[in-house]
Short mmCIF file of C-alpha atoms in Angstrom, two decimals:
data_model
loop_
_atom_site.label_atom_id
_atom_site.label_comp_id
_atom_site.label_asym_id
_atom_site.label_seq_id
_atom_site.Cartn_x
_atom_site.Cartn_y
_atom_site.Cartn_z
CA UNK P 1 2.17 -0.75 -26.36
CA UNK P 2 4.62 -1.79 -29.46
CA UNK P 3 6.86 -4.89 -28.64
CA UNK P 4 8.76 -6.84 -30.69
CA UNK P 5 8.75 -9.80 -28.80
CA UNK P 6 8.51 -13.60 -28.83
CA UNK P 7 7.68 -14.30 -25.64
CA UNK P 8 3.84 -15.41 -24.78
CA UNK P 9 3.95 -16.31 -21.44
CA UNK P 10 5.90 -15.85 -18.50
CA UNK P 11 6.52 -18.80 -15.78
CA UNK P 12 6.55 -17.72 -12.36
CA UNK P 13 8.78 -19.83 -10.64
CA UNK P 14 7.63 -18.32 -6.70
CA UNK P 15 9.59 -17.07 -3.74
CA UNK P 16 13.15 -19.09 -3.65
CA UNK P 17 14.19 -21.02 -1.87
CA UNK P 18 10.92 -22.20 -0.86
CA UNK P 19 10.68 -25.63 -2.48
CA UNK P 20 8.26 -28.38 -1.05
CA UNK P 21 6.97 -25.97 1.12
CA UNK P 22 3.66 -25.16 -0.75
CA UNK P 23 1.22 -26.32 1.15
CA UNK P 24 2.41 -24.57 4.73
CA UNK P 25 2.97 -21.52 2.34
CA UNK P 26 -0.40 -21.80 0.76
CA UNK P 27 -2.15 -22.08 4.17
CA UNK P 28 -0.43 -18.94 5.59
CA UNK P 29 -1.04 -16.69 2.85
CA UNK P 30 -4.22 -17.35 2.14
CA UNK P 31 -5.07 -17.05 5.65
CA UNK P 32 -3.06 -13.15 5.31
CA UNK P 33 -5.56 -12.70 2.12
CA UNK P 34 -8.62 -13.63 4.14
CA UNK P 35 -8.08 -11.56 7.14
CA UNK P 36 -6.69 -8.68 5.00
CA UNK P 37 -9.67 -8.52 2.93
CA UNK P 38 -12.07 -8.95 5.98
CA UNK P 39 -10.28 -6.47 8.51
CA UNK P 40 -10.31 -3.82 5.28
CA UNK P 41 -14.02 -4.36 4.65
CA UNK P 42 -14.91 -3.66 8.04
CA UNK P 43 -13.16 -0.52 7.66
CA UNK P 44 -15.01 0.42 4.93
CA UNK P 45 -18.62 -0.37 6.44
CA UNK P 46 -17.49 1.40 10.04
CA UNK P 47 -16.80 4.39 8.18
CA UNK P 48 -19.66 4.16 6.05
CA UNK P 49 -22.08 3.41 8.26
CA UNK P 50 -21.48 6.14 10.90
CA UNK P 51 -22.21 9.62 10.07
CA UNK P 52 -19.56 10.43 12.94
CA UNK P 53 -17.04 9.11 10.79
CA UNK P 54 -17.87 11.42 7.84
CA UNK P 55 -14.59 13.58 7.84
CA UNK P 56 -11.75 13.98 5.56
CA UNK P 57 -9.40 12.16 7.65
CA UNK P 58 -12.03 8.61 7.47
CA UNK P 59 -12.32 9.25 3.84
CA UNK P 60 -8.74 9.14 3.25
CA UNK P 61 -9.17 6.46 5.27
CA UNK P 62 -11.99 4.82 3.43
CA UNK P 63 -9.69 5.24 0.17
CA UNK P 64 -6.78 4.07 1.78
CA UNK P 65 -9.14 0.69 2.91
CA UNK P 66 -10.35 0.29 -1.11
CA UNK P 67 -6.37 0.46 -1.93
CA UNK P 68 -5.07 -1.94 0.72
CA UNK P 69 -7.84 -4.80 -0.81
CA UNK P 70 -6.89 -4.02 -4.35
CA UNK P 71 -3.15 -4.44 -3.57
CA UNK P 72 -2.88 -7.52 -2.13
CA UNK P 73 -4.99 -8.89 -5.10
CA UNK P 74 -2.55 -8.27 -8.13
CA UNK P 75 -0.79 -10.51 -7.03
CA UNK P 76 -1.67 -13.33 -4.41
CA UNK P 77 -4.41 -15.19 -6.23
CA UNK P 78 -2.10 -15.80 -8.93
CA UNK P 79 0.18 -17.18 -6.38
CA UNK P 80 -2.13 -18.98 -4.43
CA UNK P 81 -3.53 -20.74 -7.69
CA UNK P 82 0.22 -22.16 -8.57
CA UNK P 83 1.02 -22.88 -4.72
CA UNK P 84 -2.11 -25.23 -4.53
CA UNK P 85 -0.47 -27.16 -7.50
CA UNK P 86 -1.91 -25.80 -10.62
CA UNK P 87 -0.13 -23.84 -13.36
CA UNK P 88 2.78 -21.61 -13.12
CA UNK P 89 2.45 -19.79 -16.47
CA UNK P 90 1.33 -16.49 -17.13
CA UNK P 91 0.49 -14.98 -20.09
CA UNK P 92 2.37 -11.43 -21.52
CA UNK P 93 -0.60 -9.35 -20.98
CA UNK P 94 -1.11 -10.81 -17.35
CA UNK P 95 2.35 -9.97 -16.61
CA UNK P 96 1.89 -6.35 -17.73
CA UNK P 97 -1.36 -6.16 -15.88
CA UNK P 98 0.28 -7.54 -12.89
CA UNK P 99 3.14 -4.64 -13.29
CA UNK P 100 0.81 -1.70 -13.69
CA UNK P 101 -1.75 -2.86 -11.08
CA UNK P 102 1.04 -3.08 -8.92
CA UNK P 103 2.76 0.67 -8.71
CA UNK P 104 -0.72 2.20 -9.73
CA UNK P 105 -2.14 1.22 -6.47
CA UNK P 106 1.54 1.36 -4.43
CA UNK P 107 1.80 4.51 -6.37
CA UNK P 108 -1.57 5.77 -5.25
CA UNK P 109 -0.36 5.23 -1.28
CA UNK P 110 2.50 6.69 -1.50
CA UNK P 111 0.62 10.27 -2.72
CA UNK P 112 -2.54 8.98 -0.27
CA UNK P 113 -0.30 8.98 2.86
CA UNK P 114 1.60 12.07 1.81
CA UNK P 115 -2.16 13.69 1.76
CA UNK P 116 -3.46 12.18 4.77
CA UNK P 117 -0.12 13.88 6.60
CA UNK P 118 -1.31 16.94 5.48
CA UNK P 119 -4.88 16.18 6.18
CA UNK P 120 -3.18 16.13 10.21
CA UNK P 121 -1.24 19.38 9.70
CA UNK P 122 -4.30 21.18 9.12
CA UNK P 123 -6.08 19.48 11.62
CA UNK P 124 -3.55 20.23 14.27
CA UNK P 125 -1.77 23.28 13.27
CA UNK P 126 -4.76 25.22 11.65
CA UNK P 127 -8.11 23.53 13.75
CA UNK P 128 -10.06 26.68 12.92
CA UNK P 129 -10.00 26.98 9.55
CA UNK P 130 -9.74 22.99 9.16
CA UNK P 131 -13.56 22.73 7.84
CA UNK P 132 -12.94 25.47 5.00
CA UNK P 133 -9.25 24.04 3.75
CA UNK P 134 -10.26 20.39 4.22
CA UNK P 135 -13.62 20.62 1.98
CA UNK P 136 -15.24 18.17 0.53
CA UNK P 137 -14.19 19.55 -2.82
CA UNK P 138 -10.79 19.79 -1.61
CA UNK P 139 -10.78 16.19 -0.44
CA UNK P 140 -12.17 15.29 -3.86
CA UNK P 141 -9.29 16.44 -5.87
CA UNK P 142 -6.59 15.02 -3.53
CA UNK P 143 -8.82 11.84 -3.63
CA UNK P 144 -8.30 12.13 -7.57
CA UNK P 145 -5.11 13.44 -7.51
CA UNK P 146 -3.57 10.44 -5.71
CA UNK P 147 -5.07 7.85 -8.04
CA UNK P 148 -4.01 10.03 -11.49
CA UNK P 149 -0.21 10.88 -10.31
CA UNK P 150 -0.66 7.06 -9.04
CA UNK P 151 -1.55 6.18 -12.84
CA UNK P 152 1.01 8.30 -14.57
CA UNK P 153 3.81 6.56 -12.70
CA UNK P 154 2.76 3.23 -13.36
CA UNK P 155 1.96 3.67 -16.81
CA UNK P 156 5.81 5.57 -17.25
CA UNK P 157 7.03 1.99 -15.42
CA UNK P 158 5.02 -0.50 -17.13
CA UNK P 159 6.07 1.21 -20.85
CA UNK P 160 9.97 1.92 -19.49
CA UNK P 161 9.74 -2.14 -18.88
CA UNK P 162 8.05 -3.70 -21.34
CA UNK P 163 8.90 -1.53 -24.45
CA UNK P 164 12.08 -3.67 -24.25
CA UNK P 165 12.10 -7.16 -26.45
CA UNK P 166 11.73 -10.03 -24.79
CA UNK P 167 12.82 -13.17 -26.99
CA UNK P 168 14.41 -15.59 -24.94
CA UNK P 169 14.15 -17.38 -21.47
CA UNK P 170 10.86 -16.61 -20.09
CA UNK P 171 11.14 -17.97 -16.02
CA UNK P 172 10.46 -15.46 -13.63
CA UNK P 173 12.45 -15.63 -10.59
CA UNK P 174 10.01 -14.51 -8.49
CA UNK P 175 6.25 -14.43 -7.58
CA UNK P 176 5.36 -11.94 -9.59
CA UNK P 177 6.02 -9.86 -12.41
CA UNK P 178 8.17 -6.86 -10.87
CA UNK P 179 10.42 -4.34 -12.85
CA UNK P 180 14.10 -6.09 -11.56
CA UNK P 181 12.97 -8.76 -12.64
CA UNK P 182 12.10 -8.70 -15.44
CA UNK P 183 14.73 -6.23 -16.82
CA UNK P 184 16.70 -9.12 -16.20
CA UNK P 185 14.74 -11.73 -18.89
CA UNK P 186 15.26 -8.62 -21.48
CA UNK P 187 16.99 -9.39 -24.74
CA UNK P 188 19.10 -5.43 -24.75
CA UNK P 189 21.03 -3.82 -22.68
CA UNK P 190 19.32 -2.49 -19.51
CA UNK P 191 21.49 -0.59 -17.69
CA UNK P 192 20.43 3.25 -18.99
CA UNK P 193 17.09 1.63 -18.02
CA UNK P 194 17.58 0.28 -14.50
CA UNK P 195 19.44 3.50 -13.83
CA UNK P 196 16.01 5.78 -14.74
CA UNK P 197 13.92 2.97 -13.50
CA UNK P 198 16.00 3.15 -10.30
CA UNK P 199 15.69 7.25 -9.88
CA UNK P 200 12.11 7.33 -10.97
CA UNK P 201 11.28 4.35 -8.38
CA UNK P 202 13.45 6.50 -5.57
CA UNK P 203 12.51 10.01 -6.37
CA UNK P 204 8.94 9.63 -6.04
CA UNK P 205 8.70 8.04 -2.50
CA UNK P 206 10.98 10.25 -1.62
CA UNK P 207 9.95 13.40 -2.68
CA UNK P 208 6.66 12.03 -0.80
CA UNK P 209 8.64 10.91 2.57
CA UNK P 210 9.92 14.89 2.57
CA UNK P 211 6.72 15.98 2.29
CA UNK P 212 5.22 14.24 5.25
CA UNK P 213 8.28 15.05 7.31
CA UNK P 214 7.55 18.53 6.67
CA UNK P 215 4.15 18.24 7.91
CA UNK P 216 4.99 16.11 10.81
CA UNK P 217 8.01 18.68 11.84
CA UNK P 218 5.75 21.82 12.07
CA UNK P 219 2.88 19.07 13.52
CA UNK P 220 5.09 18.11 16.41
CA UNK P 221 6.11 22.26 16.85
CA UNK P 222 2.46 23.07 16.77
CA UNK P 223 1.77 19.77 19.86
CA UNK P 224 4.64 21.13 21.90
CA UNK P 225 3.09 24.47 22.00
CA UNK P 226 -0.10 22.87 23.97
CA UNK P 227 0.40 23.90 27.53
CA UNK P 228 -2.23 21.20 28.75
CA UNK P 229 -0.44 17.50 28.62
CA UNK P 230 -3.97 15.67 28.01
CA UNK P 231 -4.20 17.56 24.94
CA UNK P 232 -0.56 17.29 23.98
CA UNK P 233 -1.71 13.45 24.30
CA UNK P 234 -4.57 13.61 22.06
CA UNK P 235 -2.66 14.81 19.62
CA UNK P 236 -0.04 12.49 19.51
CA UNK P 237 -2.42 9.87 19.81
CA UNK P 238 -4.15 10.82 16.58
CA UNK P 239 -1.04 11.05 14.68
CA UNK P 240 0.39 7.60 15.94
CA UNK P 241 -1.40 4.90 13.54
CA UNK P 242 -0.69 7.46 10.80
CA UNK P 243 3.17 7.12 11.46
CA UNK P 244 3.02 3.69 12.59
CA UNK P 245 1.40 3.06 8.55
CA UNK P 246 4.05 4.82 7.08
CA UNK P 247 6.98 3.06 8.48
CA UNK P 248 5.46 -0.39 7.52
CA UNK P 249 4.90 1.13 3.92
CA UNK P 250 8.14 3.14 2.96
CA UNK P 251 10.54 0.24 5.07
CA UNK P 252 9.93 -2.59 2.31
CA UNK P 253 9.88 -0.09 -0.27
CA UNK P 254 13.58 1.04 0.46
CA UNK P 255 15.35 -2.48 1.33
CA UNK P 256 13.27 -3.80 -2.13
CA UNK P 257 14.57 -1.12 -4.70
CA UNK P 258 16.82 0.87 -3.52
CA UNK P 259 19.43 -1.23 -2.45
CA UNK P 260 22.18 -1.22 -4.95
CA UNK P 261 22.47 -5.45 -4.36
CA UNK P 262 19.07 -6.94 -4.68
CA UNK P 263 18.75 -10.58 -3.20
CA UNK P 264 15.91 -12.64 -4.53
CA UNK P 265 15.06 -14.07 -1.01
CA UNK P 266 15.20 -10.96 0.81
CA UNK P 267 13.14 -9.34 -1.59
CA UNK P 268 10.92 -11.47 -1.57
CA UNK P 269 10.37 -11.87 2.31
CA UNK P 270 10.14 -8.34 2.19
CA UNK P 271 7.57 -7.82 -0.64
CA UNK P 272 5.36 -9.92 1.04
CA UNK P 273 5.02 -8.32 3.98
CA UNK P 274 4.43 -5.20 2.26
CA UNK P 275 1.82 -7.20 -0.20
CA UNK P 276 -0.04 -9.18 2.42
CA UNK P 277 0.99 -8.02 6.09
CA UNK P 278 1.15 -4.18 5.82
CA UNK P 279 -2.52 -4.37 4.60
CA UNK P 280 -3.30 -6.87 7.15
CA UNK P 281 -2.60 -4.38 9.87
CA UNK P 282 -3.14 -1.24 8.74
CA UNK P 283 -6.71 -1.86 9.83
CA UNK P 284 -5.78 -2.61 13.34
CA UNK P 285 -3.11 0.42 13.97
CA UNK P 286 -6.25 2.31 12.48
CA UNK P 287 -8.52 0.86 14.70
CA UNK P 288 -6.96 -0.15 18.12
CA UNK P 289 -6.10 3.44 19.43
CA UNK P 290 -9.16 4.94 17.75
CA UNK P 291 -12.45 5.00 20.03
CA UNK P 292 -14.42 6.12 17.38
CA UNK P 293 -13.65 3.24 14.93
CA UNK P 294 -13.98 0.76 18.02
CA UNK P 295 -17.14 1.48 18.70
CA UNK P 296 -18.54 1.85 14.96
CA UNK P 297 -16.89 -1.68 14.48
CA UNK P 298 -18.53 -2.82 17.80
CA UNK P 299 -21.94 -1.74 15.78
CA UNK P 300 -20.87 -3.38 12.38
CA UNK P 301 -20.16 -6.08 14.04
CA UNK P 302 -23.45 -6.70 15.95
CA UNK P 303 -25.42 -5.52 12.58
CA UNK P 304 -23.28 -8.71 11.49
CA UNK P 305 -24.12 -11.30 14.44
CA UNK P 306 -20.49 -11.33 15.21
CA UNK P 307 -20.97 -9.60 18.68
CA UNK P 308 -23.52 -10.30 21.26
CA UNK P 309 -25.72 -7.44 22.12
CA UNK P 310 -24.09 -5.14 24.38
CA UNK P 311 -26.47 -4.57 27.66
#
């Protein structure tokens, strides 16, 4: 990536607002990073570890697990490490990395819940031929196709951003590199860039939002048509941590980017709930109305010590 730049590092100056309050901060989001990380991995290993789990809706689930550890991590150890008191500083290519990493695997979620919506609109509108539409070959290029669309985005945001010279102040007002800003450190004009930036950050999400609408629409047509009301409430049931997900992901998405007057603070706030908290819980609205998680966690979790045996 060509830059004519002067700039070597980058100095993260953290959420604002938020001076002398380190240590509390420090405390609370690293606890957020350790449960996060811990809730995810249990995920994983209750999926993996139970054959009953072994259908395309837990592997999207098992990818969505492997994406919700990765996220959090391109950017909180960095901020943990200057919140304890060390360094601030970051260098250029960290700041790229940081960038990429970033919408790659937000990318990736957006494309992975769009899939997993239409992973339930099979399931619930076509149960019959579910097992020949949902193969395992199928699964594996949606898998793949979330992660490479995922990758072309990021890579078309992380060159739109940083193909721009950067040769003068070098604070970042923020906690990590992010396209705003740093747009705003640039040494050109901007503004044709924030505007394609801006549609390119909006039309994807929501080209991805319409999609699961559409499959949720002919999802709730298809539930309505159940005569028997236990079975209208399975279905709804399976379909609720799904939505529940997709309103804690899109929400921070909106109020962070597409709001024609950014605040620093607000953004912030917001950002890290969709960094730390959003992948916090997604294993528990995954888990807590799911009896086939529960008790595959219940297993894991005795496997682990963590649980008494169950008599």
């Amino acid at each position: 990536m060509r830059n004519a730049s002067v700039v070597t590092e980058f100095i993260l100056l953290g959420i604002p607002h938020t001076e002398d309050l380190e240590t509390m901060l420090f405390v609370l989001f690293l606890t957020f990073y350790i449960f996060t990380l811990m809730g995810n991995l249990l995920i994983l290993l209750a999926i993996v570890s139970s054959s009953q789990l072994h259908t395309p809706m837990y592997f999207f689930l098992c990818k969505l697990s492997v994406c919700d550890i990765f996220f959090p991590s391109v950017s909180s150890p960095k901020m943990l490490f200057y919140l304890a008191g060390n360094s601030r500083a970051i260098s250029y290519a960290g700041c790229v990395s940081q960038l990429f990493f970033y919408h790659f695997l937000g990318c990736t979620e957006c494309f992975l819940y769009t899939v997993m919506a239409y992973d339930r609109f099979v399931a619930i509108c076509y149960p019959l031929r579910y097992t020949i539409i949902m193969s395992h070959r199928a699964c594996a290029i949606l898998a793949t196709g979330t992660s490479f669309f995922g990758c072309v985005q990021a890579t078309f945001l992380t060159t739109l951003t940083f193909q721009l010279p950067y040769c003068g102040p070098n604070e970042v007002d923020y906690f990590f590199c992010d396209i705003p800003v740093m747009l705003k450190l640039a040494c050109a004009d901007t503004s044709a860039l924030e505007m394609v930036g801006f549609i390119s950050v909006g039309l994807m999400p929501l080209s991805c939002f319409l999609l699961i609408l559409t499959s949720y629409s002919r999802i709730v047509f298809s539930i309505l048509q159940i005569r028997s009301a236990d079975g209208r409430k399975r279905a709804f049931s399976t379909c609720s941590a799904h939505l529940t997900a997709i309103l804690l992901f899109y929400m921070p998405v909106v109020l962070i980017y597409l709001r024609p007057t950014p605040s620093p603070w607000m953004d912030a706030t917001v950002q890290i709930l969709n960094n730390l908290v959003t992948p916090m819980l997604n294993p528990l609205i995954y888990s807590l109305r799911n009896k086939e998680v529960k008790s595959s966690l219940r297993k894991v979790l005795y496997q682990l010590n963590f649980l008494p045996e169950q008599r």
